[in-house]
XYZ file of N, CA, C and O in Angstrom:
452
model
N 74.418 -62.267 59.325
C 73.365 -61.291 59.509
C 72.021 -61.980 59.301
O 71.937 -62.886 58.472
N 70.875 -61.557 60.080
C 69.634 -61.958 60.140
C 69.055 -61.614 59.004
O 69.618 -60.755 58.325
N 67.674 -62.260 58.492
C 67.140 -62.206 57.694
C 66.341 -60.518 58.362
O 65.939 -59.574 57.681
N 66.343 -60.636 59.604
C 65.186 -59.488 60.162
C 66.919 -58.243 60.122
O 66.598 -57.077 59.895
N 68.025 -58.390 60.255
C 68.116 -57.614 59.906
C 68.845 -56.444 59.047
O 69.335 -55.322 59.171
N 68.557 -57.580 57.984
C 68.585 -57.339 56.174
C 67.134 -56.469 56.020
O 67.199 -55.483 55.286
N 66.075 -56.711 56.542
C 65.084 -56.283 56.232
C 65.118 -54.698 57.063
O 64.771 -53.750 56.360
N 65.489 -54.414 58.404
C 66.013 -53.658 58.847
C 66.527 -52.282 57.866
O 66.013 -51.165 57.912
N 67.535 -52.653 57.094
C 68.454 -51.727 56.448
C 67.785 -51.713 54.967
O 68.307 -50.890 54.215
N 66.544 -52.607 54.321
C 65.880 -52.245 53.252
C 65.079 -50.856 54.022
O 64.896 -49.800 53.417
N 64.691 -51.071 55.331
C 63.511 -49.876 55.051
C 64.494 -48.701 55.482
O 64.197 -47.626 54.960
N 65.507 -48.677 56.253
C 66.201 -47.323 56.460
C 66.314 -46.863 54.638
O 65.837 -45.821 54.188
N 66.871 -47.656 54.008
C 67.070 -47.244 52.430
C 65.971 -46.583 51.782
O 65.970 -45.886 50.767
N 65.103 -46.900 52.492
C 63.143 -46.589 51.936
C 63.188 -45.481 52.187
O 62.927 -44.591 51.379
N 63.650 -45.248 53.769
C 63.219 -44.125 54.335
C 64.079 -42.923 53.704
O 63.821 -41.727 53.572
N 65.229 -43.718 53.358
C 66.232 -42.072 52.796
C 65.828 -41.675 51.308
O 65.734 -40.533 50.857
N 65.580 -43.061 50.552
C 65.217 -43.072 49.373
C 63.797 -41.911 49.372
O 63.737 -41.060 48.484
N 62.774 -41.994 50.389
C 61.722 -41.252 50.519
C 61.995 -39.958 50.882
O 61.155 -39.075 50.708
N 62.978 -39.759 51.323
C 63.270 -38.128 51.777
C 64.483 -37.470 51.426
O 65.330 -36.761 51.969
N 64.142 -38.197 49.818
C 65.288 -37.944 49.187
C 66.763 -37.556 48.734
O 67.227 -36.784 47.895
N 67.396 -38.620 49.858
C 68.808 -38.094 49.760
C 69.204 -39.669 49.134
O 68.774 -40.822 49.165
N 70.236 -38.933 48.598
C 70.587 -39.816 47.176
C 72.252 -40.129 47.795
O 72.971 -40.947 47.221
N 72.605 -39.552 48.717
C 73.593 -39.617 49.509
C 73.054 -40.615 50.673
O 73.596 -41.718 50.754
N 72.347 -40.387 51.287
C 72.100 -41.951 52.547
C 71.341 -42.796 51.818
O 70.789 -43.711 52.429
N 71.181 -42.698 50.602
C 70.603 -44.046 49.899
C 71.580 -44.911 49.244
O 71.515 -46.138 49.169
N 72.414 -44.214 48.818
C 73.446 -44.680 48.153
C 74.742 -45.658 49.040
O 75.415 -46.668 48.836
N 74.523 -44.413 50.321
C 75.444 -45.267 51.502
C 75.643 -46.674 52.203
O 76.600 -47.190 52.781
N 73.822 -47.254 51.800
C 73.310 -48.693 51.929
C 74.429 -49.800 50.969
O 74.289 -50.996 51.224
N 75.145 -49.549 50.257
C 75.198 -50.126 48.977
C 76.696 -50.151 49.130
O 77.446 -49.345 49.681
N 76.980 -51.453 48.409
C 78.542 -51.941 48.502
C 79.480 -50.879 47.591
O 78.772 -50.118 46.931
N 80.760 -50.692 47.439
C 80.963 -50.114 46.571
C 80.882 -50.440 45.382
O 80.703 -49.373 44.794
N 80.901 -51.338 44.567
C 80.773 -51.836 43.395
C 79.249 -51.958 43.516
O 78.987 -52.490 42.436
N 78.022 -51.792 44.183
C 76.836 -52.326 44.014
C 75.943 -51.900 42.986
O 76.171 -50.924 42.271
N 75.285 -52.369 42.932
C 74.116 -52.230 41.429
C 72.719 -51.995 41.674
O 72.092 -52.608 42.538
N 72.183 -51.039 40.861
C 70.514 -51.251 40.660
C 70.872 -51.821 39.608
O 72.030 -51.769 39.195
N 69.570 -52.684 38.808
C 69.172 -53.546 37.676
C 67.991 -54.041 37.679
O 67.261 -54.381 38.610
N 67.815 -54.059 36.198
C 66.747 -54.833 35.488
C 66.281 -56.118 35.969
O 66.205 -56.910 35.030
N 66.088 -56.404 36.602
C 65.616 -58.099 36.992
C 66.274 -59.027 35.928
O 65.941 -59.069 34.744
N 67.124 -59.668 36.437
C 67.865 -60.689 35.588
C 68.497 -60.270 34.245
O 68.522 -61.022 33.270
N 69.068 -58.872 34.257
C 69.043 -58.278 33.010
C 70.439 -57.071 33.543
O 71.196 -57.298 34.487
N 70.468 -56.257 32.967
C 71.544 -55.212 32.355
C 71.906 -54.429 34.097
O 71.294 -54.662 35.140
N 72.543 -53.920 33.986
C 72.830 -52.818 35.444
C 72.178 -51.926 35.038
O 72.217 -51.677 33.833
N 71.560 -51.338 35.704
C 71.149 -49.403 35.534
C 71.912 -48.559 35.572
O 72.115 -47.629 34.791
N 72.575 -48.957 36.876
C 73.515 -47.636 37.821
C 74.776 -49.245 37.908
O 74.596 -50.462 37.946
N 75.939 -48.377 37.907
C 76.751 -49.642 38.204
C 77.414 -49.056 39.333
O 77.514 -47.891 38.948
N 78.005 -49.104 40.633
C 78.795 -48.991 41.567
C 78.065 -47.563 42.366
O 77.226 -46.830 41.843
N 78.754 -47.385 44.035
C 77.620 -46.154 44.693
C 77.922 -45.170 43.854
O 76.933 -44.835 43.202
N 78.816 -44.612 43.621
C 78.860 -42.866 43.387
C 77.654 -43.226 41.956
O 76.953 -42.242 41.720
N 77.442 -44.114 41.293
C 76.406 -43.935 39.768
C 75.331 -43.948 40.254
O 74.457 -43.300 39.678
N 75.023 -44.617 41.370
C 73.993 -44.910 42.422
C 73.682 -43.702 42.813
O 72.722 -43.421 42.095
N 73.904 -42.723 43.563
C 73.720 -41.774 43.690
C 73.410 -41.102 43.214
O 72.337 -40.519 43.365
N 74.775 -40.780 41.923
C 73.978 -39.844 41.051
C 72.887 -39.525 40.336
O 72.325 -38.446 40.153
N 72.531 -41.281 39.724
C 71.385 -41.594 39.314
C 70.125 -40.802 40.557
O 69.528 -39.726 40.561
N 70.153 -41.813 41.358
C 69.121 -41.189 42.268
C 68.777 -39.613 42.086
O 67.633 -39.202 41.894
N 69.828 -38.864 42.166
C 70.024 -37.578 42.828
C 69.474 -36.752 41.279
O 69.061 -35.601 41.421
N 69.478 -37.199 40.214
C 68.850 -36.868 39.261
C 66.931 -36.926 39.186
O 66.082 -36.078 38.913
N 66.869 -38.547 39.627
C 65.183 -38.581 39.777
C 64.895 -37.894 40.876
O 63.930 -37.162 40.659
N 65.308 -37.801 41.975
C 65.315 -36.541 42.864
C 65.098 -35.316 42.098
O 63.886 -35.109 42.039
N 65.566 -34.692 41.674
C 65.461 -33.559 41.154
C 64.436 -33.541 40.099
O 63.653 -32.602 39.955
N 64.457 -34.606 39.355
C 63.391 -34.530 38.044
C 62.240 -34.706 38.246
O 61.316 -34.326 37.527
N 62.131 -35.618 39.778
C 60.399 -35.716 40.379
C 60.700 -35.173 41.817
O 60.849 -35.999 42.717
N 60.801 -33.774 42.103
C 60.776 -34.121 43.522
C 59.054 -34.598 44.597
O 59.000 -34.383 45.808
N 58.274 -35.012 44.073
C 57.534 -35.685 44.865
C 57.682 -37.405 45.048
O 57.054 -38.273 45.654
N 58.597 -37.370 44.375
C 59.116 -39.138 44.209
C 58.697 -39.935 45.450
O 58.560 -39.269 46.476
N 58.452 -41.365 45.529
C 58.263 -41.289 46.677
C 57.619 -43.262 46.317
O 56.900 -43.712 45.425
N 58.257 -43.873 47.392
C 57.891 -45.378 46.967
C 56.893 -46.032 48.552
O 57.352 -46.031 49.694
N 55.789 -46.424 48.232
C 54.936 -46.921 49.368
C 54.979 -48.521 49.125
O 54.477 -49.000 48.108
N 55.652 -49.388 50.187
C 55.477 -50.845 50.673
C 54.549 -51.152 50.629
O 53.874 -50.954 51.639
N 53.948 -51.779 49.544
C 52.740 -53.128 49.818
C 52.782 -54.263 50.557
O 51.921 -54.729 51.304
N 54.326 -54.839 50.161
C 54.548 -55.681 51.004
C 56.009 -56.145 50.881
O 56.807 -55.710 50.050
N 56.269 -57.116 51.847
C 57.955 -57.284 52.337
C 57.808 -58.781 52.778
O 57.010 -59.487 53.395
N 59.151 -58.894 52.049
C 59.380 -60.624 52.099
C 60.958 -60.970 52.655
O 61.756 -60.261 52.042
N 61.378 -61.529 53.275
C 62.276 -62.452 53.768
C 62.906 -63.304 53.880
O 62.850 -63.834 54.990
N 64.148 -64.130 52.523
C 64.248 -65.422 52.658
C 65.893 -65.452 52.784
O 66.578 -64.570 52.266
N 66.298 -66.242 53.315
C 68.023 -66.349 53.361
C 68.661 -64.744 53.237
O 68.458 -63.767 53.957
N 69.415 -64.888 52.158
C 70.214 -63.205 51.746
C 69.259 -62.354 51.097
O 69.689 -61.207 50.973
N 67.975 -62.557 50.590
C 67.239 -61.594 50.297
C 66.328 -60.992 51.085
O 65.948 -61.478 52.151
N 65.950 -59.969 50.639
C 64.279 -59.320 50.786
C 64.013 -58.677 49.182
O 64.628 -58.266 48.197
N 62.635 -58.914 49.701
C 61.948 -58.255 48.701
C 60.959 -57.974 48.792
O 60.154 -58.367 49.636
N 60.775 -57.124 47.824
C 59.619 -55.544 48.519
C 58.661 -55.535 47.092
O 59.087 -55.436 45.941
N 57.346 -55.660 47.497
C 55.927 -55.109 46.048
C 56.094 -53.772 46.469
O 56.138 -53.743 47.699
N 56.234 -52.366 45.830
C 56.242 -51.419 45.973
C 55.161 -50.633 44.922
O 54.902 -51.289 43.913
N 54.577 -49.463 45.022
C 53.670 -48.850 44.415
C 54.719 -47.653 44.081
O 55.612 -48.078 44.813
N 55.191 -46.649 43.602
C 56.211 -45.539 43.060
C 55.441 -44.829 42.553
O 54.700 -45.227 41.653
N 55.430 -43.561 43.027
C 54.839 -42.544 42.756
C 55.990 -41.259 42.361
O 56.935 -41.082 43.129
N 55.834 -40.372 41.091
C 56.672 -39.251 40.721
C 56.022 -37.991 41.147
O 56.640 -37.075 41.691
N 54.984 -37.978 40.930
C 54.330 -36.640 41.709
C 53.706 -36.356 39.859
O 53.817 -37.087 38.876
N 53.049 -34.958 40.026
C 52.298 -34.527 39.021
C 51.993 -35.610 37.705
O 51.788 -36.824 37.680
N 52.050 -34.808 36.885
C 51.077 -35.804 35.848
C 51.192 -37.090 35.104
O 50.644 -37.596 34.125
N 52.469 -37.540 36.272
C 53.393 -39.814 35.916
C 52.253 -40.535 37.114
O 52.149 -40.543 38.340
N 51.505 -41.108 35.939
C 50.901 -42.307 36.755
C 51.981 -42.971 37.639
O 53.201 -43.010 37.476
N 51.342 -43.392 38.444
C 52.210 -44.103 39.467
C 52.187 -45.750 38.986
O 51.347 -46.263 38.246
N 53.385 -46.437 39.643
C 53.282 -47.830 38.566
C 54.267 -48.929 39.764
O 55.188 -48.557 40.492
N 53.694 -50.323 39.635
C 54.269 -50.716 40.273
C 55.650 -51.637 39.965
O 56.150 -51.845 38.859
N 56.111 -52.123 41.269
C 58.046 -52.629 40.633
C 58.183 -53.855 41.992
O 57.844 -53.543 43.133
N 58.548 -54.797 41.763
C 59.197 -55.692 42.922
C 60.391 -55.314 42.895
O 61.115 -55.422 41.906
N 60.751 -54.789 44.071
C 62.209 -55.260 44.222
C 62.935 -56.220 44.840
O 62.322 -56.576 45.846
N 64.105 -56.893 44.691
C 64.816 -57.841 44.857
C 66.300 -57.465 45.368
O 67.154 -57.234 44.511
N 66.717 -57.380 47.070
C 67.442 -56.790 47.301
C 68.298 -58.208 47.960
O 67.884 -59.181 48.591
N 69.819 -57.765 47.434
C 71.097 -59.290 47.738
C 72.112 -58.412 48.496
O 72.257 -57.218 48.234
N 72.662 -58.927 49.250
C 73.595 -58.713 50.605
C 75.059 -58.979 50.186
O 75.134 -59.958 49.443
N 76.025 -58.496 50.401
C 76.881 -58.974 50.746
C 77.751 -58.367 52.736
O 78.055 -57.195 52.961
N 77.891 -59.246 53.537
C 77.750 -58.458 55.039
C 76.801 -57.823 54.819
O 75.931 -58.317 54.101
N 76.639 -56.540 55.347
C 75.224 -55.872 55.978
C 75.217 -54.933 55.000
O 74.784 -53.826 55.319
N 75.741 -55.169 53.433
C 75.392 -54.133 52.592
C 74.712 -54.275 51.288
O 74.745 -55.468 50.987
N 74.259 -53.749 50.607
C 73.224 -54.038 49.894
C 74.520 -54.288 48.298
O 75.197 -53.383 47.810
N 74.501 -55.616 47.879
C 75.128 -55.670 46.684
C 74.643 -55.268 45.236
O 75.231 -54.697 44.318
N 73.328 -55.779 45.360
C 72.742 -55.711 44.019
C 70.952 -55.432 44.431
O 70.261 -56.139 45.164
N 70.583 -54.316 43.772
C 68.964 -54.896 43.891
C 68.575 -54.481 42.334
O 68.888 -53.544 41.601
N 67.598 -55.840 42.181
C 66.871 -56.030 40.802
C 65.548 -55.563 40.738
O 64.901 -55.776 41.763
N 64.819 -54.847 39.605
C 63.691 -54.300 39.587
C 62.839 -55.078 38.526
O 63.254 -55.508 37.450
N 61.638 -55.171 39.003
C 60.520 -56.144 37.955
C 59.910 -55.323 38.010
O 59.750 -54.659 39.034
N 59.231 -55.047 36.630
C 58.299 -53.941 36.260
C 57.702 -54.407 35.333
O 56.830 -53.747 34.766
């Protein structure tokens, strides 16, 4: 798979992640796959935690909502400067993410904050 289109299936994830379904966000993602800490602990470990997780900040912010600063490209990664916004009175704050492949599915992505 291309580097262009790994980058491809980060922004469909953006886009579901943005219109909050925690179900086609989750669908990106291997079954065993992970959010995490940047070089650090799992968050969510495998899709269905993936989801659920999501499907909780969904509900707890529904103005949630992540805007691309910018997007990067190298071998099995991408990675994304993102700005994250919750809606009402959560400053908005920013996070790199760090998204790893296995085939055309998202294995692991790491968050720097």
């Amino acid at each position: 798979m291309s580097a262009v289109d790994r980058a491809a299936i980060v922004d469909r994830m953006i886009d579901r992640y943005n219109a909050q379904d925690a179900d086609g966000y989750a669908a990106f993602f291997t079954e065993d796959g992970c959010e995490a800490v940047y070089r650090g602990a799992a968050l969510r470990e495998g899709r269905s935690a993936i989801r659920a997780g999501n499907a909780k900040t969904f509900a707890d912010f529904p103005q949630n909502r992540a805007e691309i600063r910018a997007r990067y490209t190298m071998g099995g990664f991408v990675v994304l400067h993102e700005d994250v916004f919750r809606g009402g009175d959560v400053a908005p704050f920013e996070v790199i993410s760090i998204y790893s492949f296995r085939d055309d599915l998202v294995e692991r992505v790491e968050f720097v904050k």
